[in-house]
């Protein structure tokens, strides 16, 4: 008898012959293969997403912590038991280590995702786990039921962070298009975090800008950033929709980064013509976007927008050039700006 009062027996209930037979069963072999190749990586991705977005990774990057210290940093009041169970799942998944009740980061990915400079990668992982997985899982049912995603099915702040994976390339495109010799009035549509307005403002000290974003919480975050960056004198930041925006002035540069696919394909000429209306004569549009024909994550990004009731597929490079021409732009050019990726900068002039 053990101290718990139950009898422990030496002879196993399952014989060696049964184990061998089970291991030969095609279904058991499939399950073992699924577990190693698919299930565990999916669990790891989900755990790392939760650990990054809750701040647990960053807290552990500062030093070892027990469940009480982690609970305090997460604002958890009483329920440390369930928090510990979740942390222990992270240990089982090889992402955390636990010694004498204290947790540390274990895997290389966990350590990298904990770093503030890798926040865009953490955001991209969260976008994949929270938004790309559902479209892959639910697409057949959504088609059958005639359902679509709405803007509310996306978390604007996660998207604003994950969009920054291409930040160095978009900044390079802004640097090439921006006039630095004269004062410039910039209109940024769908500004996200606002980093590209900040970049343009740093390149041209006489630049003033109006930054808008459709999603109120995104516009609020951008406004807070402008304040933090000391730019409120030069930049106004508002919630706004390109489709209905009244233009109080005309701009020298209009920018749209990573958002042309928020508009249905059939509306794009009209949308681009609206962006042109905002330009002063001779003003330029800079539009950066992922295009069709990229790897799996771009494919699934495009799929999500095809299943959204407001958006459309990623553009095809040549078609977008044609749409810009139809919208009245001249000197339209498309530039490859991310090596090896279907990511392009389109430039057009309001003649
Ligand atoms: C993928 S995010 C990109 C954010 C930012 N431009 C960047 O590249 O980091 C696209 C943004 O466009 C905004 N947006 C979509 N449709 C819009 C519209 N009609 N008017 C203004 N903003 C819009 C969304 O709210 C979202 O924040």
Coordinates of C-alpha atoms and ligand atoms in Angstrom, one line a residue:
X1 CA 0.0 0.0 0.0
X2 CA 1.2 3.5 -0.8
X3 CA 0.7 6.4 1.7
X4 CA -2.3 7.4 -0.4
X5 CA -3.9 4.1 0.4
X6 CA -3.8 2.6 -3.2
X7 CA -2.1 -0.6 -4.2
X8 CA 0.8 -0.3 -6.6
X9 CA 1.4 -3.5 -8.7
X10 CA 4.5 -4.5 -10.4
X11 CA 2.7 -6.3 -13.3
X12 CA 1.6 -3.8 -16.0
X13 CA -2.0 -3.9 -17.2
X14 CA -0.8 -3.6 -20.8
X15 CA 1.4 -6.4 -22.0
X16 CA 4.5 -5.9 -24.2
X17 CA 2.6 -7.6 -27.0
X18 CA -0.2 -5.1 -26.8
X19 CA 2.2 -2.2 -26.7
X20 CA 3.9 -3.5 -29.9
X21 CA 0.5 -4.0 -31.5
X22 CA -0.6 -0.5 -30.6
X23 CA 2.6 1.0 -31.9
X24 CA 2.0 -0.8 -35.2
X25 CA -1.5 0.6 -35.5
X26 CA -1.6 3.1 -38.3
X27 CA -3.8 5.5 -36.3
X28 CA -1.5 5.5 -33.3
X29 CA 1.5 6.0 -35.6
X30 CA -0.3 8.9 -37.2
X31 CA -1.1 10.4 -33.8
X32 CA 2.5 10.2 -32.7
X33 CA 3.6 11.8 -36.0
X34 CA 1.0 14.5 -35.7
X35 CA 2.0 15.2 -32.1
X36 CA 5.7 15.8 -33.0
X37 CA 5.2 17.5 -36.4
X38 CA 2.1 19.6 -35.8
X39 CA 0.5 19.6 -32.4
X40 CA 3.5 20.5 -30.2
X41 CA 4.7 23.3 -32.6
X42 CA 1.1 24.7 -32.5
X43 CA 1.0 24.6 -28.7
X44 CA 4.4 26.3 -28.6
X45 CA 3.3 29.1 -30.9
X46 CA 0.2 29.6 -28.8
X47 CA 2.1 29.6 -25.5
X48 CA 4.7 32.0 -26.7
X49 CA 2.0 34.3 -28.1
X50 CA 0.3 34.4 -24.6
X51 CA 3.6 34.8 -22.8
X52 CA 4.8 37.6 -25.1
X53 CA 1.5 39.5 -25.2
X54 CA 0.9 39.3 -21.4
X55 CA 4.4 40.6 -20.7
X56 CA 5.5 37.3 -19.0
X57 CA 8.5 36.9 -21.4
X58 CA 9.7 40.5 -20.8
X59 CA 9.3 40.1 -17.0
X60 CA 11.4 36.9 -17.1
X61 CA 14.0 38.6 -19.3
X62 CA 14.6 40.9 -16.4
X63 CA 15.4 37.9 -14.1
X64 CA 14.0 34.7 -12.5
X65 CA 10.6 35.0 -10.9
X66 CA 8.3 32.8 -9.0
X67 CA 4.5 32.6 -9.6
X68 CA 3.8 35.3 -7.0
X69 CA 6.2 37.8 -8.6
X70 CA 4.7 37.0 -12.1
X71 CA 1.2 37.3 -10.7
X72 CA 2.0 40.7 -9.4
X73 CA 3.4 41.9 -12.7
X74 CA 0.3 40.6 -14.5
X75 CA -2.1 42.2 -12.0
X76 CA -3.4 38.7 -11.0
X77 CA -5.0 38.9 -7.5
X78 CA -5.6 35.4 -6.1
X79 CA -5.6 32.8 -8.8
X80 CA -1.9 31.9 -8.7
X81 CA -2.8 28.2 -8.9
X82 CA -4.1 28.4 -12.5
X83 CA -1.3 30.8 -13.5
X84 CA 1.2 28.2 -12.2
X85 CA -0.5 25.5 -14.3
X86 CA -0.1 27.6 -17.4
X87 CA 3.5 28.4 -16.6
X88 CA 4.2 24.7 -16.1
X89 CA 2.6 24.0 -19.5
X90 CA 5.3 26.4 -20.9
X91 CA 7.9 24.3 -19.0
X92 CA 6.5 21.1 -20.6
X93 CA 6.7 22.8 -24.0
X94 CA 10.3 23.6 -23.5
X95 CA 9.9 27.4 -23.4
X96 CA 10.4 28.0 -19.7
X97 CA 12.5 26.4 -17.0
X98 CA 11.4 25.9 -13.4
X99 CA 13.9 25.4 -10.6
X100 CA 12.9 25.4 -6.9
X101 CA 9.6 27.1 -7.9
X102 CA 11.4 29.9 -9.9
X103 CA 10.8 30.4 -13.6
X104 CA 13.3 31.5 -16.2
X105 CA 13.3 31.7 -20.0
X106 CA 14.6 28.5 -21.6
X107 CA 14.2 28.4 -25.4
X108 CA 16.0 30.7 -27.8
X109 CA 12.8 31.8 -29.3
X110 CA 11.4 32.8 -25.9
X111 CA 14.5 34.8 -25.2
X112 CA 14.4 36.5 -28.6
X113 CA 10.7 37.3 -28.4
X114 CA 11.2 38.9 -24.9
X115 CA 13.4 41.6 -26.4
X116 CA 11.7 44.9 -27.0
X117 CA 13.5 45.3 -30.4
X118 CA 11.8 42.1 -31.6
X119 CA 8.3 43.4 -30.7
X120 CA 7.2 43.4 -34.4
X121 CA 8.1 39.7 -34.7
X122 CA 6.1 39.0 -31.5
X123 CA 3.2 40.9 -33.0
X124 CA 3.5 39.0 -36.3
X125 CA 3.4 35.7 -34.3
X126 CA 0.3 36.9 -32.5
X127 CA -1.4 37.9 -35.8
X128 CA -0.7 34.4 -37.2
X129 CA -2.0 32.6 -34.1
X130 CA -5.1 34.8 -33.5
X131 CA -6.2 35.7 -37.0
X132 CA -4.5 33.6 -39.6
X133 CA -5.4 30.3 -37.9
X134 CA -9.1 31.0 -37.7
X135 CA -9.4 31.7 -41.5
X136 CA -7.6 28.5 -42.3
X137 CA -9.9 26.6 -39.9
X138 CA -13.2 28.2 -40.6
X139 CA -13.1 29.1 -44.3
X140 CA -15.2 26.2 -45.5
X141 CA -17.9 26.8 -42.9
X142 CA -17.8 30.5 -43.5
X143 CA -18.3 30.0 -47.2
X144 CA -21.2 27.6 -46.6
X145 CA -22.8 29.9 -44.1
X146 CA -22.1 33.1 -46.1
X147 CA -20.2 34.6 -43.1
X148 CA -17.3 37.1 -43.2
X149 CA -14.9 38.7 -40.8
X150 CA -15.5 42.3 -39.7
X151 CA -13.0 44.9 -38.7
X152 CA -13.8 44.0 -35.1
X153 CA -12.5 40.5 -35.6
X154 CA -9.0 42.0 -35.9
X155 CA -7.2 43.6 -33.0
X156 CA -5.9 46.9 -34.5
X157 CA -3.1 47.3 -31.9
X158 CA -1.7 43.8 -32.7
X159 CA -1.8 44.6 -36.4
X160 CA -0.1 48.0 -35.8
X161 CA 2.7 46.1 -34.1
X162 CA 3.1 43.3 -36.6
X163 CA 3.0 45.6 -39.6
X164 CA 6.4 47.0 -38.4
X165 CA 8.2 43.8 -39.6
X166 CA 8.8 45.8 -42.8
X167 CA 9.6 49.1 -41.1
X168 CA 13.2 49.5 -42.4
X169 CA 12.1 48.9 -45.9
X170 CA 9.2 51.4 -45.8
X171 CA 11.4 53.9 -44.1
X172 CA 13.8 53.6 -47.0
X173 CA 11.0 54.1 -49.5
X174 CA 9.9 57.2 -47.5
X175 CA 13.5 58.5 -47.5
X176 CA 13.6 58.2 -51.3
X177 CA 10.3 60.0 -52.0
X178 CA 10.4 62.7 -49.4
X179 CA 11.5 66.2 -50.5
X180 CA 13.9 67.5 -47.8
X181 CA 14.6 70.9 -49.4
X182 CA 11.2 72.5 -48.8
X183 CA 8.4 72.5 -46.3
X184 CA 6.2 69.4 -46.9
X185 CA 2.6 68.8 -46.0
X186 CA 2.1 65.0 -45.5
X187 CA -1.2 63.1 -45.2
X188 CA -0.8 59.6 -43.9
X189 CA -3.8 57.3 -44.3
X190 CA -4.1 54.3 -41.9
X191 CA -1.1 55.5 -39.8
X192 CA -1.0 52.6 -37.4
X193 CA 1.6 53.4 -34.7
X194 CA 2.7 56.5 -36.6
X195 CA 6.3 55.5 -37.0
X196 CA 6.5 56.5 -40.7
X197 CA 5.2 60.0 -39.9
X198 CA 7.9 60.2 -37.2
X199 CA 10.5 59.1 -39.7
X200 CA 9.4 61.7 -42.3
X201 CA 9.4 64.4 -39.6
X202 CA 12.9 63.5 -38.6
X203 CA 14.1 63.7 -42.2
X204 CA 12.5 67.0 -42.9
X205 CA 12.3 69.4 -39.9
X206 CA 9.9 71.7 -41.9
X207 CA 7.4 68.8 -42.5
X208 CA 3.9 69.0 -41.0
X209 CA 1.5 66.1 -41.1
X210 CA -2.0 65.0 -40.7
X211 CA -2.2 61.3 -39.7
X212 CA -5.5 59.4 -39.7
X213 CA -6.6 55.9 -38.9
X214 CA -10.0 54.3 -39.3
X215 CA -9.8 52.4 -35.9
X216 CA -10.3 54.8 -32.9
X217 CA -8.0 52.8 -30.6
X218 CA -5.3 52.8 -33.2
X219 CA -5.6 56.6 -33.8
X220 CA -5.5 57.1 -30.0
X221 CA -2.3 55.1 -29.7
X222 CA -0.8 57.0 -32.6
X223 CA -1.7 60.3 -30.9
X224 CA -0.1 59.2 -27.7
X225 CA 3.0 58.2 -29.6
X226 CA 3.2 61.7 -31.3
X227 CA 3.0 63.2 -27.9
X228 CA 5.8 60.9 -26.6
X229 CA 7.9 61.8 -29.6
X230 CA 7.4 65.5 -29.2
X231 CA 5.6 65.9 -32.5
X232 CA 2.2 67.3 -31.5
X233 CA 3.1 70.8 -32.7
X234 CA 3.8 69.5 -36.2
X235 CA 1.4 66.5 -36.5
X236 CA -2.3 66.3 -36.0
X237 CA -3.6 62.7 -35.4
X238 CA -7.3 61.8 -35.7
X239 CA -9.6 58.9 -36.2
X240 CA -10.7 59.2 -39.8
X241 CA -11.8 57.3 -42.9
X242 CA -10.3 58.0 -46.3
X243 CA -13.6 57.3 -47.9
X244 CA -15.4 60.2 -46.2
X245 CA -12.5 62.5 -45.1
X246 CA -13.0 66.2 -45.9
X247 CA -9.7 67.7 -47.1
X248 CA -9.2 71.1 -45.5
X249 CA -5.9 71.6 -47.3
X250 CA -4.0 70.0 -50.1
X251 CA -0.9 67.9 -49.4
X252 CA 2.5 67.4 -51.1
X253 CA 2.7 63.8 -50.1
X254 CA 0.0 61.2 -49.4
X255 CA 1.1 57.9 -47.9
X256 CA -0.7 54.6 -47.5
X257 CA 1.3 51.8 -46.0
X258 CA 0.1 48.3 -45.7
X259 CA -3.6 49.0 -46.2
X260 CA -4.7 49.0 -49.8
X261 CA -6.2 45.5 -49.1
X262 CA -8.5 47.0 -46.5
X263 CA -10.5 48.2 -49.5
X264 CA -12.5 45.8 -51.9
X265 CA -10.8 45.5 -55.2
X266 CA -13.7 47.0 -57.0
X267 CA -13.4 50.2 -54.9
X268 CA -9.6 50.7 -55.3
X269 CA -9.6 53.1 -58.3
X270 CA -12.1 55.3 -56.5
X271 CA -10.1 55.1 -53.3
X272 CA -6.9 56.0 -55.1
X273 CA -8.7 58.9 -56.9
X274 CA -9.8 60.2 -53.5
X275 CA -6.2 60.0 -52.3
X276 CA -5.2 62.0 -55.4
X277 CA -7.9 64.6 -54.6
X278 CA -6.0 65.3 -51.4
X279 CA -2.8 66.1 -53.3
X280 CA -1.7 69.6 -54.4
X281 CA -0.8 69.8 -58.1
X282 CA 2.6 68.0 -58.5
X283 CA 2.1 66.2 -55.2
X284 CA 3.0 62.5 -54.9
X285 CA 1.5 59.4 -53.6
X286 CA 3.6 56.7 -51.9
X287 CA 1.8 53.4 -51.4
X288 CA 3.6 50.4 -50.0
X289 CA 2.0 46.9 -49.8
X290 CA 2.5 43.2 -49.9
X291 CA 1.4 41.8 -53.3
X292 CA 0.2 38.4 -54.4
X293 CA 2.6 35.6 -55.2
X294 CA 4.6 35.6 -51.9
X295 CA 5.1 32.9 -49.3
X296 CA 2.5 31.2 -47.0
X297 CA 2.1 34.1 -44.6
X298 CA 1.3 36.6 -47.3
X299 CA -1.0 34.0 -48.9
X300 CA -2.9 33.6 -45.7
X301 CA -2.9 37.4 -45.0
X302 CA -4.5 37.8 -48.4
X303 CA -7.0 35.0 -47.6
X304 CA -8.1 36.7 -44.4
X305 CA -8.9 39.9 -46.3
X306 CA -10.8 38.0 -48.9
X307 CA -12.9 36.6 -46.1
X308 CA -13.4 40.1 -44.6
X309 CA -16.6 42.0 -45.4
X310 CA -14.6 45.2 -45.9
X311 CA -11.4 44.2 -47.7
X312 CA -10.1 42.4 -50.7
X313 CA -7.2 40.3 -51.9
X314 CA -3.6 41.5 -51.9
X315 CA -3.0 43.5 -55.1
X316 CA -1.3 42.1 -58.2
X317 CA 1.5 44.5 -59.0
X318 CA 0.5 45.2 -62.7
X319 CA -3.1 45.6 -61.8
X320 CA -2.4 48.1 -59.1
X321 CA -0.2 50.1 -61.5
X322 CA -3.2 50.2 -63.9
X323 CA -5.6 51.2 -61.1
X324 CA -3.3 54.1 -60.2
X325 CA -3.2 55.2 -63.8
X326 CA -7.1 55.0 -64.0
X327 CA -7.2 57.1 -60.8
X328 CA -5.4 59.8 -62.7
X329 CA -1.8 59.4 -61.5
X330 CA 1.0 60.0 -63.9
X331 CA 4.6 58.8 -63.8
X332 CA 3.4 55.6 -62.0
X333 CA 6.3 53.3 -60.9
X334 CA 6.5 50.1 -58.8
X335 CA 9.7 49.4 -56.9
X336 CA 10.7 46.1 -55.3
X337 CA 11.8 47.2 -51.8
X338 CA 12.1 44.0 -49.8
X339 CA 14.7 41.6 -51.4
X340 CA 13.1 38.3 -52.4
X341 CA 9.6 39.3 -51.1
X342 CA 6.5 40.4 -52.9
X343 CA 6.5 43.7 -51.2
X344 CA 6.4 46.8 -53.4
X345 CA 6.4 50.6 -53.2
X346 CA 4.2 52.4 -55.8
X347 CA 4.7 56.0 -56.5
X348 CA 2.5 58.3 -58.6
X349 CA 2.2 62.0 -59.3
X350 CA -0.9 64.3 -59.3
X351 CA 0.1 66.1 -62.5
Ligands
LIG1 C1 -2.1 46.8 -41.5 S1 -2.4 48.3 -40.7 C2 -0.9 49.3 -41.1 C3 -0.6 50.4 -40.2 C4 0.6 51.3 -40.7 N1 0.3 51.9 -41.9 C5 1.8 50.4 -40.8 O1 2.2 50.1 -41.9 O2 2.4 50.1 -39.8 C6 -3.6 49.1 -41.7 C7 -4.3 50.3 -41.0 O3 -5.1 51.0 -42.0 C8 -6.2 51.5 -41.4 N2 -7.3 51.7 -42.3 C9 -8.0 50.8 -43.0 N3 -9.0 51.3 -43.8 C10 -8.9 52.7 -43.6 C11 -9.6 53.8 -44.1 N4 -10.6 53.6 -44.9 N5 -9.2 55.0 -43.7 C12 -8.2 55.2 -42.8 N6 -7.5 54.2 -42.3 C13 -7.8 52.9 -42.7 C14 -6.6 50.4 -40.4 O4 -7.4 50.8 -39.3 C15 -5.2 49.9 -39.9 O5 -4.8 50.5 -38.7

